[in-house]
Amino acid sequence: MDNEQKTPEEKKEGQDTFIKRLRTYKYDISEALKQQKQSFTGMVIAEKKRQEKSGVVQPEQTRKIFTPKNIFIGLGILLVVLAIGVSAFMLLRAKAPEQVISPSLDIQSPVFLENHKTISIERFNENEIRGKVEVLKREENMPIDSILGITFTKTIETLEGEQTALLSTSELFSMLGHETPRQLIRTFNDPFLFGFHAFRKTEPFLILTNRFYDGAFLGMLQWEPFMLSDLSPMFLLERTDFSRTQLFEDVVIQNNDVRILKNTNNETKLLYSFVDRNTIVITTNTDAFKEIVTRLKTPQKMLR
């Protein structure tokens, strides 16, 4: 009978069947979702790998890189780099201020001088230097074992009018050092000291200071084949006295390593030495060198 009521056992059996079907349906759905998710994840990974191989950048990543914040940061860094570059360029190009002097002022010398003279440079060429040095040397009656210091000056225009300034080391070599390495000249400081030492003969000397020992040392070695020729106008030497086939040799004088150049008659024509890492002495005679080195080790004195 259709309206016949079911027994408790039949009801329980029906409920168990329903639950089993429900669990089976839930399991089927879960499995399907898992498979679908795995399939979707696999597709995403595969697409990403394809884009990486082809070099395609995802739009979302591009948007993250070129954000306003990142653009401003990049511009800021660029401006800082440009500012540093411009500052360095201006610093390298900046010239040292002219050293204005007055006849009434004392002149500092690295060595004690018995006498001091000034030569004014107007035409800025080697013939002018040779002529004026030669006249001064001829007119000066130097006592034995004395040193005469010579300062080269120039006239400059200032807001106060014409004034006298020291000739810089670079200006000196622009007139004399036609073969002097440019990198060597850049290592020289201002001022320099030129002069004569009187002993058996009157010998010229030049005292230079440098700011970079390694560069100056290498530059002096490179300058050796042309040193006598470049210095000949100021040292009053003849260029014919020297052949470029003659080489400097190493000697030791008063515990100083010296590079010396001799002619074919074994006569000293030129010598130089780094008496310390920042001081170079160039002269034409060992007696003059010894006296200059001795005075360099004594306290400086002021000249009037």
mmCIF file with all atom_site columns, N, CA and C in Angstrom, residues 95-101 119-121 124 150-156 164-177 185-194 207-209:
data_model
loop_
_atom_site.group_PDB
_atom_site.id
_atom_site.type_symbol
_atom_site.label_atom_id
_atom_site.label_alt_id
_atom_site.label_comp_id
_atom_site.label_asym_id
_atom_site.label_entity_id
_atom_site.label_seq_id
_atom_site.pdbx_PDB_ins_code
_atom_site.Cartn_x
_atom_site.Cartn_y
_atom_site.Cartn_z
_atom_site.occupancy
_atom_site.B_iso_or_equiv
_atom_site.pdbx_formal_charge
_atom_site.auth_seq_id
_atom_site.auth_comp_id
_atom_site.auth_asym_id
_atom_site.auth_atom_id
_atom_site.pdbx_PDB_model_num
ATOM 1   N N  . LYS A 1 95  ? 91.307  78.303 -11.843 1.00 0.00 ? 95  LYS A N  1
ATOM 2   C CA . LYS A 1 95  ? 92.728  78.679 -11.757 1.00 0.00 ? 95  LYS A CA 1
ATOM 3   C C  . LYS A 1 95  ? 93.052  79.151 -10.358 1.00 0.00 ? 95  LYS A C  1
ATOM 4   N N  . ALA A 1 96  ? 94.291  78.904 -9.956  1.00 0.00 ? 96  ALA A N  1
ATOM 5   C CA . ALA A 1 96  ? 94.730  79.390 -8.650  1.00 0.00 ? 96  ALA A CA 1
ATOM 6   C C  . ALA A 1 96  ? 94.795  80.914 -8.697  1.00 0.00 ? 96  ALA A C  1
ATOM 7   N N  . PRO A 1 97  ? 94.468  81.575 -7.599  1.00 0.00 ? 97  PRO A N  1
ATOM 8   C CA . PRO A 1 97  ? 94.510  83.036 -7.590  1.00 0.00 ? 97  PRO A CA 1
ATOM 9   C C  . PRO A 1 97  ? 95.925  83.542 -7.806  1.00 0.00 ? 97  PRO A C  1
ATOM 10  N N  . GLU A 1 98  ? 96.031  84.689 -8.481  1.00 0.00 ? 98  GLU A N  1
ATOM 11  C CA . GLU A 1 98  ? 97.339  85.296 -8.712  1.00 0.00 ? 98  GLU A CA 1
ATOM 12  C C  . GLU A 1 98  ? 97.977  85.683 -7.385  1.00 0.00 ? 98  GLU A C  1
ATOM 13  N N  . GLN A 1 99  ? 99.280  85.420 -7.268  1.00 0.00 ? 99  GLN A N  1
ATOM 14  C CA . GLN A 1 99  ? 99.997  85.774 -6.044  1.00 0.00 ? 99  GLN A CA 1
ATOM 15  C C  . GLN A 1 99  ? 100.563 87.177 -6.203  1.00 0.00 ? 99  GLN A C  1
ATOM 16  N N  . VAL A 1 100 ? 99.766  88.143 -5.762  1.00 0.00 ? 100 VAL A N  1
ATOM 17  C CA . VAL A 1 100 ? 100.170 89.542 -5.859  1.00 0.00 ? 100 VAL A CA 1
ATOM 18  C C  . VAL A 1 100 ? 101.212 89.847 -4.789  1.00 0.00 ? 100 VAL A C  1
ATOM 19  N N  . ILE A 1 101 ? 102.282 90.521 -5.170  1.00 0.00 ? 101 ILE A N  1
ATOM 20  C CA . ILE A 1 101 ? 103.349 90.854 -4.223  1.00 0.00 ? 101 ILE A CA 1
ATOM 21  C C  . ILE A 1 101 ? 103.612 92.352 -4.258  1.00 0.00 ? 101 ILE A C  1
ATOM 22  N N  . ILE A 1 119 ? 113.083 89.743 -11.716 1.00 0.00 ? 119 ILE A N  1
ATOM 23  C CA . ILE A 1 119 ? 113.051 89.942 -13.162 1.00 0.00 ? 119 ILE A CA 1
ATOM 24  C C  . ILE A 1 119 ? 111.597 90.028 -13.595 1.00 0.00 ? 119 ILE A C  1
ATOM 25  N N  . SER A 1 120 ? 111.250 91.114 -14.264 1.00 0.00 ? 120 SER A N  1
ATOM 26  C CA . SER A 1 120 ? 109.885 91.304 -14.749 1.00 0.00 ? 120 SER A CA 1
ATOM 27  C C  . SER A 1 120 ? 109.757 90.736 -16.165 1.00 0.00 ? 120 SER A C  1
ATOM 28  N N  . ILE A 1 121 ? 108.763 89.876 -16.344 1.00 0.00 ? 121 ILE A N  1
ATOM 29  C CA . ILE A 1 121 ? 108.533 89.244 -17.649 1.00 0.00 ? 121 ILE A CA 1
ATOM 30  C C  . ILE A 1 121 ? 107.407 89.989 -18.357 1.00 0.00 ? 121 ILE A C  1
ATOM 31  N N  . PHE A 1 124 ? 106.962 87.161 -22.456 1.00 0.00 ? 124 PHE A N  1
ATOM 32  C CA . PHE A 1 124 ? 106.651 85.754 -22.182 1.00 0.00 ? 124 PHE A CA 1
ATOM 33  C C  . PHE A 1 124 ? 107.185 84.815 -23.260 1.00 0.00 ? 124 PHE A C  1
ATOM 34  N N  . ILE A 1 150 ? 116.364 84.520 -7.573  1.00 0.00 ? 150 ILE A N  1
ATOM 35  C CA . ILE A 1 150 ? 115.734 85.362 -8.594  1.00 0.00 ? 150 ILE A CA 1
ATOM 36  C C  . ILE A 1 150 ? 114.250 85.036 -8.665  1.00 0.00 ? 150 ILE A C  1
ATOM 37  N N  . THR A 1 151 ? 113.428 86.067 -8.530  1.00 0.00 ? 151 THR A N  1
ATOM 38  C CA . THR A 1 151 ? 111.989 85.919 -8.627  1.00 0.00 ? 151 THR A CA 1
ATOM 39  C C  . THR A 1 151 ? 111.511 86.515 -9.941  1.00 0.00 ? 151 THR A C  1
ATOM 40  N N  . PHE A 1 152 ? 110.695 85.756 -10.684 1.00 0.00 ? 152 PHE A N  1
ATOM 41  C CA . PHE A 1 152 ? 110.114 86.255 -11.930 1.00 0.00 ? 152 PHE A CA 1
ATOM 42  C C  . PHE A 1 152 ? 108.715 86.802 -11.629 1.00 0.00 ? 152 PHE A C  1
ATOM 43  N N  . THR A 1 153 ? 108.462 87.995 -12.133 1.00 0.00 ? 153 THR A N  1
ATOM 44  C CA . THR A 1 153 ? 107.161 88.624 -11.890 1.00 0.00 ? 153 THR A CA 1
ATOM 45  C C  . THR A 1 153 ? 106.506 89.024 -13.211 1.00 0.00 ? 153 THR A C  1
ATOM 46  N N  . LYS A 1 154 ? 105.243 89.388 -13.115 1.00 0.00 ? 154 LYS A N  1
ATOM 47  C CA . LYS A 1 154 ? 104.475 89.871 -14.262 1.00 0.00 ? 154 LYS A CA 1
ATOM 48  C C  . LYS A 1 154 ? 103.533 90.963 -13.769 1.00 0.00 ? 154 LYS A C  1
ATOM 49  N N  . THR A 1 155 ? 103.007 91.720 -14.702 1.00 0.00 ? 155 THR A N  1
ATOM 50  C CA . THR A 1 155 ? 102.053 92.769 -14.363 1.00 0.00 ? 155 THR A CA 1
ATOM 51  C C  . THR A 1 155 ? 100.651 92.287 -14.714 1.00 0.00 ? 155 THR A C  1
ATOM 52  N N  . ILE A 1 156 ? 99.716  92.422 -13.769 1.00 0.00 ? 156 ILE A N  1
ATOM 53  C CA . ILE A 1 156 ? 98.341  91.996 -14.000 1.00 0.00 ? 156 ILE A CA 1
ATOM 54  C C  . ILE A 1 156 ? 97.389  93.162 -13.735 1.00 0.00 ? 156 ILE A C  1
ATOM 55  N N  . THR A 1 164 ? 101.744 93.872 -9.380  1.00 0.00 ? 164 THR A N  1
ATOM 56  C CA . THR A 1 164 ? 102.799 92.897 -9.673  1.00 0.00 ? 164 THR A CA 1
ATOM 57  C C  . THR A 1 164 ? 102.459 91.555 -9.044  1.00 0.00 ? 164 THR A C  1
ATOM 58  N N  . ALA A 1 165 ? 102.577 90.495 -9.825  1.00 0.00 ? 165 ALA A N  1
ATOM 59  C CA . ALA A 1 165 ? 102.279 89.140 -9.343  1.00 0.00 ? 165 ALA A CA 1
ATOM 60  C C  . ALA A 1 165 ? 103.424 88.210 -9.705  1.00 0.00 ? 165 ALA A C  1
ATOM 61  N N  . LEU A 1 166 ? 103.549 87.150 -8.933  1.00 0.00 ? 166 LEU A N  1
ATOM 62  C CA . LEU A 1 166 ? 104.578 86.147 -9.218  1.00 0.00 ? 166 LEU A CA 1
ATOM 63  C C  . LEU A 1 166 ? 104.226 85.360 -10.473 1.00 0.00 ? 166 LEU A C  1
ATOM 64  N N  . LEU A 1 167 ? 105.246 85.045 -11.242 1.00 0.00 ? 167 LEU A N  1
ATOM 65  C CA . LEU A 1 167 ? 105.064 84.163 -12.392 1.00 0.00 ? 167 LEU A CA 1
ATOM 66  C C  . LEU A 1 167 ? 104.827 82.748 -11.870 1.00 0.00 ? 167 LEU A C  1
ATOM 67  N N  . SER A 1 168 ? 103.786 82.096 -12.334 1.00 0.00 ? 168 SER A N  1
ATOM 68  C CA . SER A 1 168 ? 103.479 80.745 -11.849 1.00 0.00 ? 168 SER A CA 1
ATOM 69  C C  . SER A 1 168 ? 104.404 79.720 -12.506 1.00 0.00 ? 168 SER A C  1
ATOM 70  N N  . THR A 1 169 ? 104.475 78.543 -11.903 1.00 0.00 ? 169 THR A N  1
ATOM 71  C CA . THR A 1 169 ? 105.319 77.478 -12.442 1.00 0.00 ? 169 THR A CA 1
ATOM 72  C C  . THR A 1 169 ? 104.830 77.046 -13.818 1.00 0.00 ? 169 THR A C  1
ATOM 73  N N  . SER A 1 170 ? 103.525 76.954 -13.986 1.00 0.00 ? 170 SER A N  1
ATOM 74  C CA . SER A 1 170 ? 102.985 76.553 -15.287 1.00 0.00 ? 170 SER A CA 1
ATOM 75  C C  . SER A 1 170 ? 103.291 77.595 -16.353 1.00 0.00 ? 170 SER A C  1
ATOM 76  N N  . GLU A 1 171 ? 103.271 78.885 -15.988 1.00 0.00 ? 171 GLU A N  1
ATOM 77  C CA . GLU A 1 171 ? 103.617 79.942 -16.944 1.00 0.00 ? 171 GLU A CA 1
ATOM 78  C C  . GLU A 1 171 ? 105.089 79.862 -17.322 1.00 0.00 ? 171 GLU A C  1
ATOM 79  N N  . LEU A 1 172 ? 105.940 79.565 -16.348 1.00 0.00 ? 172 LEU A N  1
ATOM 80  C CA . LEU A 1 172 ? 107.363 79.422 -16.643 1.00 0.00 ? 172 LEU A CA 1
ATOM 81  C C  . LEU A 1 172 ? 107.599 78.333 -17.682 1.00 0.00 ? 172 LEU A C  1
ATOM 82  N N  . PHE A 1 173 ? 106.961 77.169 -17.473 1.00 0.00 ? 173 PHE A N  1
ATOM 83  C CA . PHE A 1 173 ? 107.191 76.046 -18.393 1.00 0.00 ? 173 PHE A CA 1
ATOM 84  C C  . PHE A 1 173 ? 106.466 76.227 -19.720 1.00 0.00 ? 173 PHE A C  1
ATOM 85  N N  . SER A 1 174 ? 105.466 77.090 -19.752 1.00 0.00 ? 174 SER A N  1
ATOM 86  C CA . SER A 1 174 ? 104.830 77.379 -21.044 1.00 0.00 ? 174 SER A CA 1
ATOM 87  C C  . SER A 1 174 ? 105.791 78.138 -21.951 1.00 0.00 ? 174 SER A C  1
ATOM 88  N N  . MET A 1 175 ? 106.749 78.848 -21.348 1.00 0.00 ? 175 MET A N  1
ATOM 89  C CA . MET A 1 175 ? 107.759 79.568 -22.124 1.00 0.00 ? 175 MET A CA 1
ATOM 90  C C  . MET A 1 175 ? 108.986 78.707 -22.404 1.00 0.00 ? 175 MET A C  1
ATOM 91  N N  . LEU A 1 176 ? 109.332 77.826 -21.473 1.00 0.00 ? 176 LEU A N  1
ATOM 92  C CA . LEU A 1 176 ? 110.576 77.059 -21.582 1.00 0.00 ? 176 LEU A CA 1
ATOM 93  C C  . LEU A 1 176 ? 110.354 75.613 -21.997 1.00 0.00 ? 176 LEU A C  1
ATOM 94  N N  . GLY A 1 177 ? 109.393 74.977 -21.365 1.00 0.00 ? 177 GLY A N  1
ATOM 95  C CA . GLY A 1 177 ? 109.266 73.525 -21.465 1.00 0.00 ? 177 GLY A CA 1
ATOM 96  C C  . GLY A 1 177 ? 108.493 73.049 -22.663 1.00 0.00 ? 177 GLY A C  1
ATOM 97  N N  . ILE A 1 185 ? 104.015 68.924 -15.440 1.00 0.00 ? 185 ILE A N  1
ATOM 98  C CA . ILE A 1 185 ? 103.769 70.325 -15.078 1.00 0.00 ? 185 ILE A CA 1
ATOM 99  C C  . ILE A 1 185 ? 102.584 70.444 -14.141 1.00 0.00 ? 185 ILE A C  1
ATOM 100 N N  . ARG A 1 186 ? 101.571 69.605 -14.341 1.00 0.00 ? 186 ARG A N  1
ATOM 101 C CA . ARG A 1 186 ? 100.367 69.676 -13.487 1.00 0.00 ? 186 ARG A CA 1
ATOM 102 C C  . ARG A 1 186 ? 100.649 69.244 -12.054 1.00 0.00 ? 186 ARG A C  1
ATOM 103 N N  . THR A 1 187 ? 101.758 68.538 -11.821 1.00 0.00 ? 187 THR A N  1
ATOM 104 C CA . THR A 1 187 ? 102.082 68.131 -10.448 1.00 0.00 ? 187 THR A CA 1
ATOM 105 C C  . THR A 1 187 ? 102.838 69.210 -9.681  1.00 0.00 ? 187 THR A C  1
ATOM 106 N N  . PHE A 1 188 ? 103.344 70.243 -10.388 1.00 0.00 ? 188 PHE A N  1
ATOM 107 C CA . PHE A 1 188 ? 104.149 71.278 -9.740  1.00 0.00 ? 188 PHE A CA 1
ATOM 108 C C  . PHE A 1 188 ? 103.273 72.270 -8.977  1.00 0.00 ? 188 PHE A C  1
ATOM 109 N N  . ASN A 1 189 ? 103.783 72.678 -7.818  1.00 0.00 ? 189 ASN A N  1
ATOM 110 C CA . ASN A 1 189 ? 103.123 73.718 -7.033  1.00 0.00 ? 189 ASN A CA 1
ATOM 111 C C  . ASN A 1 189 ? 103.724 75.081 -7.362  1.00 0.00 ? 189 ASN A C  1
ATOM 112 N N  . ASP A 1 190 ? 103.100 76.117 -6.830  1.00 0.00 ? 190 ASP A N  1
ATOM 113 C CA . ASP A 1 190 ? 103.661 77.470 -6.847  1.00 0.00 ? 190 ASP A CA 1
ATOM 114 C C  . ASP A 1 190 ? 104.089 77.821 -5.427  1.00 0.00 ? 190 ASP A C  1
ATOM 115 N N  . PRO A 1 191 ? 105.107 78.649 -5.236  1.00 0.00 ? 191 PRO A N  1
ATOM 116 C CA . PRO A 1 191 ? 105.989 79.176 -6.276  1.00 0.00 ? 191 PRO A CA 1
ATOM 117 C C  . PRO A 1 191 ? 107.186 78.259 -6.473  1.00 0.00 ? 191 PRO A C  1
ATOM 118 N N  . PHE A 1 192 ? 108.025 78.608 -7.419  1.00 0.00 ? 192 PHE A N  1
ATOM 119 C CA . PHE A 1 192 ? 109.313 77.944 -7.622  1.00 0.00 ? 192 PHE A CA 1
ATOM 120 C C  . PHE A 1 192 ? 110.414 78.927 -7.244  1.00 0.00 ? 192 PHE A C  1
ATOM 121 N N  . LEU A 1 193 ? 111.635 78.420 -7.092  1.00 0.00 ? 193 LEU A N  1
ATOM 122 C CA . LEU A 1 193 ? 112.771 79.309 -6.818  1.00 0.00 ? 193 LEU A CA 1
ATOM 123 C C  . LEU A 1 193 ? 113.888 79.010 -7.805  1.00 0.00 ? 193 LEU A C  1
ATOM 124 N N  . PHE A 1 194 ? 114.295 80.057 -8.516  1.00 0.00 ? 194 PHE A N  1
ATOM 125 C CA . PHE A 1 194 ? 115.428 79.973 -9.430  1.00 0.00 ? 194 PHE A CA 1
ATOM 126 C C  . PHE A 1 194 ? 116.551 80.854 -8.878  1.00 0.00 ? 194 PHE A C  1
ATOM 127 N N  . ILE A 1 207 ? 114.504 75.103 -7.825  1.00 0.00 ? 207 ILE A N  1
ATOM 128 C CA . ILE A 1 207 ? 113.840 74.313 -6.776  1.00 0.00 ? 207 ILE A CA 1
ATOM 129 C C  . ILE A 1 207 ? 112.345 74.296 -7.076  1.00 0.00 ? 207 ILE A C  1
ATOM 130 N N  . LEU A 1 208 ? 111.815 73.092 -7.248  1.00 0.00 ? 208 LEU A N  1
ATOM 131 C CA . LEU A 1 208 ? 110.390 72.899 -7.532  1.00 0.00 ? 208 LEU A CA 1
ATOM 132 C C  . LEU A 1 208 ? 109.755 72.078 -6.421  1.00 0.00 ? 208 LEU A C  1
ATOM 133 N N  . THR A 1 209 ? 108.497 72.318 -6.175  1.00 0.00 ? 209 THR A N  1
ATOM 134 C CA . THR A 1 209 ? 107.744 71.460 -5.256  1.00 0.00 ? 209 THR A CA 1
ATOM 135 C C  . THR A 1 209 ? 106.603 70.818 -6.021  1.00 0.00 ? 209 THR A C  1
#
